Amino acid sequence: MAYYLRKSSRSRGIYLQIYNSFFDPVKKSPRSSHVETLGYVCDLVDKGIDDPVSFYARKVADMNADNRKTEEKQISDISALLYLGWFPCDSILRRIDIQKDIDLLASRRRFDYSVYGCLRALLMARLVEPWYYVKFEDNLNFCF
């Protein structure tokens, strides 16, 4: 989300407006919305503003700076505490170093992928988001 100064050439002169640009997730395209109408440059000069374009350009820059300060960057609405189970499990798997043994047992089958990598991914997925699989199983009416 960013503010910008729109300068339109009209029959009476240059017309100034402040707009806000943002990404619309529904239409999957950038959009803009009107924030403030400033008026014609000649009228603003008559009101006492010497250089209205640079004056309002600074105002827009200040609005963008304030917006950056107040905007919180969040990766997700889900708390990071839910994903803490991944770290101890990964540390334990590295410590016991069973990758060689599992890959050795699977070498006679000649898989195109690492069996250890597959088992590790399944284990981590179950630890990180266990309720997803329960919902998935309920939707398919499975009984385990």
Short mmCIF file of N, CA and C in Angstrom, two decimals:
data_model
loop_
_atom_site.label_atom_id
_atom_site.label_comp_id
_atom_site.label_asym_id
_atom_site.label_seq_id
_atom_site.Cartn_x
_atom_site.Cartn_y
_atom_site.Cartn_z
N MET A 1 0.84 -1.16 0.00
CA MET A 1 0.00 0.00 0.00
C MET A 1 0.89 1.23 0.00
N ALA A 2 0.70 2.10 -0.99
CA ALA A 2 1.51 3.31 -1.10
C ALA A 2 0.66 4.45 -1.63
N TYR A 3 0.95 5.62 -1.13
CA TYR A 3 0.25 6.81 -1.60
C TYR A 3 1.04 7.43 -2.74
N TYR A 4 0.34 8.08 -3.64
CA TYR A 4 1.01 8.82 -4.71
C TYR A 4 0.18 10.03 -5.11
N LEU A 5 0.84 11.01 -5.71
CA LEU A 5 0.20 12.24 -6.14
C LEU A 5 -0.14 12.11 -7.62
N ARG A 6 -1.42 12.21 -7.93
CA ARG A 6 -1.86 12.11 -9.31
C ARG A 6 -2.03 13.53 -9.87
N LYS A 7 -1.32 13.79 -10.98
CA LYS A 7 -1.41 15.08 -11.66
C LYS A 7 -2.11 14.87 -12.99
N SER A 8 -3.30 15.46 -13.14
CA SER A 8 -4.09 15.31 -14.36
C SER A 8 -4.09 16.63 -15.11
N SER A 9 -3.83 16.57 -16.41
CA SER A 9 -3.92 17.77 -17.25
C SER A 9 -5.36 17.93 -17.70
N ARG A 10 -5.95 19.05 -17.34
CA ARG A 10 -7.32 19.34 -17.74
C ARG A 10 -7.35 20.68 -18.47
N SER A 11 -8.51 21.04 -18.96
CA SER A 11 -8.62 22.27 -19.75
C SER A 11 -8.29 23.52 -18.93
N ARG A 12 -8.54 23.48 -17.64
CA ARG A 12 -8.28 24.62 -16.77
C ARG A 12 -6.85 24.64 -16.22
N GLY A 13 -6.16 23.53 -16.30
CA GLY A 13 -4.80 23.44 -15.79
C GLY A 13 -4.54 22.07 -15.18
N ILE A 14 -3.51 22.01 -14.34
CA ILE A 14 -3.14 20.74 -13.70
C ILE A 14 -3.99 20.56 -12.44
N TYR A 15 -4.58 19.37 -12.33
CA TYR A 15 -5.46 19.02 -11.21
C TYR A 15 -4.75 18.00 -10.35
N LEU A 16 -4.67 18.24 -9.04
CA LEU A 16 -3.92 17.37 -8.12
C LEU A 16 -4.88 16.56 -7.24
N GLN A 17 -4.53 15.28 -7.06
CA GLN A 17 -5.27 14.39 -6.18
C GLN A 17 -4.28 13.43 -5.53
N ILE A 18 -4.61 12.96 -4.34
CA ILE A 18 -3.80 11.93 -3.67
C ILE A 18 -4.56 10.61 -3.77
N TYR A 19 -3.83 9.59 -4.22
CA TYR A 19 -4.41 8.25 -4.38
C TYR A 19 -3.60 7.24 -3.58
N ASN A 20 -4.22 6.15 -3.29
CA ASN A 20 -3.59 5.04 -2.58
C ASN A 20 -3.56 3.83 -3.51
N SER A 21 -2.41 3.26 -3.73
CA SER A 21 -2.32 2.07 -4.58
C SER A 21 -2.14 0.84 -3.70
N PHE A 22 -2.78 -0.26 -4.11
CA PHE A 22 -2.71 -1.50 -3.36
C PHE A 22 -2.98 -2.67 -4.30
N PHE A 23 -2.72 -3.88 -3.82
CA PHE A 23 -2.96 -5.08 -4.61
C PHE A 23 -4.30 -5.67 -4.18
N ASP A 24 -5.18 -5.88 -5.14
CA ASP A 24 -6.48 -6.47 -4.88
C ASP A 24 -6.39 -7.98 -5.04
N PRO A 25 -6.49 -8.76 -3.94
CA PRO A 25 -6.35 -10.21 -4.05
C PRO A 25 -7.52 -10.88 -4.78
N VAL A 26 -8.67 -10.23 -4.82
CA VAL A 26 -9.83 -10.81 -5.50
C VAL A 26 -9.64 -10.75 -7.01
N LYS A 27 -9.30 -9.57 -7.51
CA LYS A 27 -9.09 -9.41 -8.95
C LYS A 27 -7.67 -9.76 -9.38
N LYS A 28 -6.79 -9.94 -8.39
CA LYS A 28 -5.39 -10.30 -8.63
C LYS A 28 -4.71 -9.30 -9.55
N SER A 29 -4.88 -8.03 -9.22
CA SER A 29 -4.25 -6.96 -9.99
C SER A 29 -4.09 -5.74 -9.09
N PRO A 30 -3.18 -4.84 -9.45
CA PRO A 30 -3.04 -3.62 -8.66
C PRO A 30 -4.24 -2.70 -8.85
N ARG A 31 -4.62 -2.03 -7.80
CA ARG A 31 -5.77 -1.12 -7.83
C ARG A 31 -5.38 0.18 -7.13
N SER A 32 -6.18 1.20 -7.30
CA SER A 32 -5.95 2.45 -6.59
C SER A 32 -7.27 3.01 -6.11
N SER A 33 -7.21 3.74 -5.01
CA SER A 33 -8.40 4.35 -4.45
C SER A 33 -8.12 5.82 -4.14
N HIS A 34 -9.12 6.64 -4.26
CA HIS A 34 -9.00 8.07 -4.04
C HIS A 34 -8.91 8.34 -2.54
N VAL A 35 -7.97 9.21 -2.15
CA VAL A 35 -7.81 9.57 -0.75
C VAL A 35 -8.24 11.01 -0.51
N GLU A 36 -7.71 11.93 -1.32
CA GLU A 36 -7.97 13.34 -1.08
C GLU A 36 -7.91 14.12 -2.39
N THR A 37 -8.83 15.05 -2.57
CA THR A 37 -8.82 15.95 -3.72
C THR A 37 -8.17 17.25 -3.28
N LEU A 38 -7.16 17.68 -4.02
CA LEU A 38 -6.44 18.90 -3.67
C LEU A 38 -6.90 20.09 -4.49
N GLY A 39 -7.18 19.90 -5.77
CA GLY A 39 -7.68 20.98 -6.61
C GLY A 39 -6.70 21.35 -7.70
N TYR A 40 -7.01 22.45 -8.38
CA TYR A 40 -6.16 22.94 -9.46
C TYR A 40 -4.96 23.67 -8.90
N VAL A 41 -3.84 23.60 -9.62
CA VAL A 41 -2.61 24.23 -9.18
C VAL A 41 -2.79 25.74 -9.09
N CYS A 42 -3.46 26.36 -10.06
CA CYS A 42 -3.65 27.81 -10.05
C CYS A 42 -4.46 28.26 -8.83
N ASP A 43 -5.45 27.47 -8.43
CA ASP A 43 -6.24 27.81 -7.23
C ASP A 43 -5.40 27.68 -5.97
N LEU A 44 -4.54 26.66 -5.93
CA LEU A 44 -3.68 26.46 -4.75
C LEU A 44 -2.64 27.56 -4.64
N VAL A 45 -2.15 28.06 -5.78
CA VAL A 45 -1.20 29.19 -5.76
C VAL A 45 -1.90 30.43 -5.23
N ASP A 46 -3.14 30.63 -5.63
CA ASP A 46 -3.92 31.77 -5.15
C ASP A 46 -4.16 31.69 -3.64
N LYS A 47 -4.22 30.50 -3.09
CA LYS A 47 -4.43 30.32 -1.65
C LYS A 47 -3.15 30.56 -0.85
N GLY A 48 -2.00 30.67 -1.54
CA GLY A 48 -0.76 30.99 -0.83
C GLY A 48 0.30 29.91 -0.86
N ILE A 49 0.07 28.82 -1.56
CA ILE A 49 1.08 27.76 -1.68
C ILE A 49 1.90 28.08 -2.93
N ASP A 50 3.20 28.35 -2.74
CA ASP A 50 4.06 28.77 -3.86
C ASP A 50 4.20 27.69 -4.92
N ASP A 51 4.62 26.49 -4.49
CA ASP A 51 4.81 25.38 -5.43
C ASP A 51 3.96 24.20 -4.94
N PRO A 52 2.71 24.12 -5.35
CA PRO A 52 1.82 23.08 -4.81
C PRO A 52 2.26 21.67 -5.13
N VAL A 53 2.87 21.46 -6.31
CA VAL A 53 3.27 20.10 -6.69
C VAL A 53 4.33 19.57 -5.74
N SER A 54 5.38 20.34 -5.48
CA SER A 54 6.43 19.86 -4.58
C SER A 54 5.94 19.82 -3.13
N PHE A 55 5.07 20.77 -2.76
CA PHE A 55 4.52 20.79 -1.40
C PHE A 55 3.74 19.50 -1.11
N TYR A 56 2.85 19.13 -2.04
CA TYR A 56 2.04 17.93 -1.82
C TYR A 56 2.84 16.64 -2.09
N ALA A 57 3.89 16.74 -2.89
CA ALA A 57 4.77 15.58 -3.06
C ALA A 57 5.45 15.25 -1.74
N ARG A 58 5.87 16.29 -1.01
CA ARG A 58 6.47 16.06 0.32
C ARG A 58 5.42 15.50 1.29
N LYS A 59 4.19 16.00 1.18
CA LYS A 59 3.12 15.50 2.05
C LYS A 59 2.87 14.02 1.78
N VAL A 60 2.87 13.62 0.51
CA VAL A 60 2.67 12.21 0.15
C VAL A 60 3.84 11.37 0.66
N ALA A 61 5.06 11.88 0.56
CA ALA A 61 6.24 11.16 1.07
C ALA A 61 6.12 10.96 2.58
N ASP A 62 5.63 11.98 3.29
CA ASP A 62 5.44 11.84 4.74
C ASP A 62 4.34 10.82 5.06
N MET A 63 3.28 10.82 4.26
CA MET A 63 2.22 9.84 4.47
C MET A 63 2.74 8.42 4.26
N ASN A 64 3.59 8.22 3.25
CA ASN A 64 4.18 6.90 3.01
C ASN A 64 5.11 6.49 4.14
N ALA A 65 5.89 7.46 4.67
CA ALA A 65 6.79 7.16 5.79
C ALA A 65 5.98 6.77 7.03
N ASP A 66 4.89 7.50 7.30
CA ASP A 66 4.04 7.15 8.45
C ASP A 66 3.39 5.79 8.26
N ASN A 67 3.01 5.50 7.03
CA ASN A 67 2.38 4.21 6.73
C ASN A 67 3.34 3.06 6.96
N ARG A 68 4.61 3.25 6.60
CA ARG A 68 5.61 2.19 6.81
C ARG A 68 5.86 1.96 8.29
N LYS A 69 5.79 3.03 9.08
CA LYS A 69 6.03 2.88 10.52
C LYS A 69 4.89 2.12 11.19
N THR A 70 3.65 2.39 10.78
CA THR A 70 2.51 1.78 11.44
C THR A 70 2.18 0.39 10.91
N GLU A 71 2.67 0.07 9.72
CA GLU A 71 2.35 -1.22 9.12
C GLU A 71 3.13 -2.32 9.81
N GLU A 72 2.44 -3.36 10.24
CA GLU A 72 3.10 -4.51 10.85
C GLU A 72 3.28 -5.58 9.79
N LYS A 73 4.48 -6.05 9.66
CA LYS A 73 4.76 -7.12 8.71
C LYS A 73 4.49 -8.44 9.42
N GLN A 74 3.52 -9.18 8.93
CA GLN A 74 3.19 -10.47 9.51
C GLN A 74 3.24 -11.53 8.44
N ILE A 75 3.91 -12.61 8.73
CA ILE A 75 3.97 -13.72 7.80
C ILE A 75 2.66 -14.48 7.81
N SER A 76 2.13 -14.65 8.99
CA SER A 76 0.91 -15.43 9.11
C SER A 76 0.14 -14.99 10.35
N ASP A 77 -1.13 -15.27 10.38
CA ASP A 77 -1.93 -15.00 11.56
C ASP A 77 -1.77 -16.10 12.60
N ILE A 78 -1.22 -17.23 12.20
CA ILE A 78 -1.03 -18.36 13.11
C ILE A 78 0.22 -18.11 13.95
N SER A 79 0.12 -18.36 15.22
CA SER A 79 1.24 -18.13 16.13
C SER A 79 2.42 -19.04 15.79
N ALA A 80 3.61 -18.49 15.92
CA ALA A 80 4.82 -19.26 15.64
C ALA A 80 5.05 -20.35 16.69
N LEU A 81 4.42 -20.23 17.85
CA LEU A 81 4.57 -21.24 18.89
C LEU A 81 4.06 -22.61 18.44
N LEU A 82 3.13 -22.62 17.51
CA LEU A 82 2.61 -23.90 17.03
C LEU A 82 3.66 -24.68 16.24
N TYR A 83 4.64 -23.99 15.68
CA TYR A 83 5.64 -24.64 14.84
C TYR A 83 6.93 -24.98 15.59
N LEU A 84 6.95 -24.79 16.89
CA LEU A 84 8.16 -25.08 17.65
C LEU A 84 8.47 -26.56 17.75
N GLY A 85 7.52 -27.42 17.48
CA GLY A 85 7.77 -28.85 17.53
C GLY A 85 8.72 -29.33 16.44
N TRP A 86 8.88 -28.55 15.40
CA TRP A 86 9.75 -28.91 14.29
C TRP A 86 11.21 -28.89 14.71
N PHE A 87 11.63 -27.89 15.48
CA PHE A 87 13.04 -27.71 15.82
C PHE A 87 13.61 -28.83 16.68
N PRO A 88 12.96 -29.23 17.78
CA PRO A 88 13.54 -30.33 18.57
C PRO A 88 13.60 -31.64 17.79
N CYS A 89 12.57 -31.91 16.99
CA CYS A 89 12.56 -33.15 16.22
C CYS A 89 13.68 -33.16 15.18
N ASP A 90 13.88 -32.03 14.52
CA ASP A 90 14.96 -31.94 13.54
C ASP A 90 16.32 -32.10 14.22
N SER A 91 16.46 -31.52 15.39
CA SER A 91 17.71 -31.66 16.15
C SER A 91 17.95 -33.11 16.55
N ILE A 92 16.90 -33.80 16.99
CA ILE A 92 17.04 -35.22 17.38
C ILE A 92 17.40 -36.07 16.17
N LEU A 93 16.74 -35.84 15.04
CA LEU A 93 17.05 -36.62 13.84
C LEU A 93 18.49 -36.41 13.37
N ARG A 94 18.97 -35.21 13.48
CA ARG A 94 20.38 -34.95 13.11
C ARG A 94 21.34 -35.61 14.08
N ARG A 95 20.96 -35.58 15.37
CA ARG A 95 21.85 -36.14 16.40
C ARG A 95 21.98 -37.65 16.27
N ILE A 96 20.88 -38.36 16.05
CA ILE A 96 20.96 -39.83 15.99
C ILE A 96 21.48 -40.31 14.63
N ASP A 97 21.47 -39.46 13.62
CA ASP A 97 22.10 -39.72 12.32
C ASP A 97 21.69 -41.09 11.75
N ILE A 98 20.40 -41.24 11.48
CA ILE A 98 19.91 -42.51 10.94
C ILE A 98 19.72 -42.48 9.42
N GLN A 99 20.08 -41.37 8.80
CA GLN A 99 19.87 -41.25 7.36
C GLN A 99 20.62 -42.33 6.59
N LYS A 100 21.87 -42.58 6.97
CA LYS A 100 22.67 -43.59 6.26
C LYS A 100 22.04 -44.98 6.39
N ASP A 101 21.57 -45.29 7.60
CA ASP A 101 20.99 -46.62 7.83
C ASP A 101 19.69 -46.82 7.03
N ILE A 102 18.84 -45.83 7.02
CA ILE A 102 17.57 -45.96 6.29
C ILE A 102 17.82 -46.01 4.79
N ASP A 103 18.72 -45.17 4.31
CA ASP A 103 19.02 -45.19 2.87
C ASP A 103 19.69 -46.51 2.47
N LEU A 104 20.49 -47.10 3.38
CA LEU A 104 21.11 -48.39 3.10
C LEU A 104 20.06 -49.49 3.00
N LEU A 105 19.06 -49.47 3.89
CA LEU A 105 17.99 -50.46 3.84
C LEU A 105 17.15 -50.30 2.58
N ALA A 106 16.99 -49.08 2.11
CA ALA A 106 16.17 -48.82 0.93
C ALA A 106 16.95 -48.95 -0.37
N SER A 107 18.27 -49.14 -0.29
CA SER A 107 19.08 -49.16 -1.51
C SER A 107 18.77 -50.38 -2.39
N ARG A 108 18.32 -51.47 -1.81
CA ARG A 108 18.01 -52.66 -2.61
C ARG A 108 16.76 -52.46 -3.46
N ARG A 109 15.91 -51.53 -3.06
CA ARG A 109 14.67 -51.26 -3.80
C ARG A 109 14.88 -50.31 -4.97
N ARG A 110 15.97 -49.58 -4.99
CA ARG A 110 16.32 -48.62 -6.05
C ARG A 110 15.23 -47.57 -6.26
N PHE A 111 14.89 -46.88 -5.17
CA PHE A 111 13.91 -45.80 -5.28
C PHE A 111 14.54 -44.60 -5.98
N ASP A 112 13.70 -43.78 -6.61
CA ASP A 112 14.19 -42.57 -7.27
C ASP A 112 14.33 -41.41 -6.29
N TYR A 113 13.90 -41.61 -5.06
CA TYR A 113 13.93 -40.55 -4.06
C TYR A 113 14.56 -41.11 -2.79
N SER A 114 14.90 -40.23 -1.89
CA SER A 114 15.47 -40.63 -0.61
C SER A 114 14.35 -41.06 0.33
N VAL A 115 14.40 -42.28 0.80
CA VAL A 115 13.38 -42.78 1.73
C VAL A 115 13.46 -42.00 3.04
N TYR A 116 14.66 -41.71 3.48
CA TYR A 116 14.83 -40.93 4.70
C TYR A 116 14.18 -39.55 4.54
N GLY A 117 14.39 -38.92 3.40
CA GLY A 117 13.80 -37.60 3.15
C GLY A 117 12.28 -37.65 3.17
N CYS A 118 11.73 -38.69 2.63
CA CYS A 118 10.27 -38.86 2.61
C CYS A 118 9.74 -39.08 4.03
N LEU A 119 10.38 -39.95 4.79
CA LEU A 119 9.96 -40.21 6.17
C LEU A 119 10.10 -38.95 7.04
N ARG A 120 11.20 -38.22 6.83
CA ARG A 120 11.43 -37.00 7.59
C ARG A 120 10.35 -35.97 7.27
N ALA A 121 10.00 -35.82 6.00
CA ALA A 121 8.97 -34.85 5.60
C ALA A 121 7.61 -35.23 6.19
N LEU A 122 7.28 -36.51 6.18
CA LEU A 122 6.01 -36.95 6.77
C LEU A 122 5.97 -36.71 8.27
N LEU A 123 7.06 -37.00 8.95
CA LEU A 123 7.13 -36.80 10.38
C LEU A 123 7.02 -35.32 10.73
N MET A 124 7.74 -34.47 10.00
CA MET A 124 7.70 -33.03 10.27
C MET A 124 6.32 -32.45 9.98
N ALA A 125 5.68 -32.92 8.93
CA ALA A 125 4.34 -32.42 8.60
C ALA A 125 3.36 -32.78 9.70
N ARG A 126 3.50 -33.96 10.25
CA ARG A 126 2.61 -34.39 11.33
C ARG A 126 2.87 -33.60 12.60
N LEU A 127 4.13 -33.24 12.86
CA LEU A 127 4.46 -32.46 14.06
C LEU A 127 4.03 -31.01 13.93
N VAL A 128 4.22 -30.42 12.77
CA VAL A 128 3.96 -29.00 12.59
C VAL A 128 2.47 -28.71 12.54
N GLU A 129 1.70 -29.51 11.83
CA GLU A 129 0.28 -29.22 11.68
C GLU A 129 -0.53 -30.51 11.80
N PRO A 130 -0.61 -31.06 13.02
CA PRO A 130 -1.29 -32.35 13.19
C PRO A 130 -2.80 -32.29 12.95
N TRP A 131 -3.43 -31.14 13.23
CA TRP A 131 -4.87 -31.06 13.08
C TRP A 131 -5.30 -31.06 11.61
N TYR A 132 -4.44 -30.71 10.69
CA TYR A 132 -4.79 -30.73 9.26
C TYR A 132 -5.12 -32.15 8.81
N TYR A 133 -4.34 -33.09 9.24
CA TYR A 133 -4.54 -34.46 8.81
C TYR A 133 -5.79 -35.07 9.43
N VAL A 134 -6.12 -34.65 10.63
CA VAL A 134 -7.34 -35.14 11.27
C VAL A 134 -8.55 -34.64 10.48
N LYS A 135 -8.55 -33.35 10.10
CA LYS A 135 -9.65 -32.80 9.30
C LYS A 135 -9.73 -33.51 7.95
N PHE A 136 -8.57 -33.75 7.35
CA PHE A 136 -8.53 -34.40 6.04
C PHE A 136 -9.12 -35.80 6.14
N GLU A 137 -8.76 -36.53 7.20
CA GLU A 137 -9.25 -37.89 7.36
C GLU A 137 -10.76 -37.88 7.64
N ASP A 138 -11.25 -36.89 8.41
CA ASP A 138 -12.68 -36.80 8.69
C ASP A 138 -13.47 -36.52 7.43
N ASN A 139 -12.92 -35.70 6.55
CA ASN A 139 -13.62 -35.37 5.32
C ASN A 139 -13.73 -36.57 4.39
N LEU A 140 -12.76 -37.46 4.45
CA LEU A 140 -12.80 -38.64 3.58
C LEU A 140 -13.47 -39.83 4.26
N ASN A 141 -13.91 -39.64 5.50
CA ASN A 141 -14.55 -40.69 6.28
C ASN A 141 -13.65 -41.92 6.46
N PHE A 142 -12.40 -41.65 6.73
CA PHE A 142 -11.45 -42.73 7.00
C PHE A 142 -11.51 -43.07 8.47
N CYS A 143 -11.18 -44.27 8.80
CA CYS A 143 -11.05 -44.70 10.19
C CYS A 143 -9.69 -45.35 10.34
N PHE A 144 -8.85 -44.76 11.17
CA PHE A 144 -7.52 -45.32 11.38
C PHE A 144 -7.41 -45.84 12.77
#
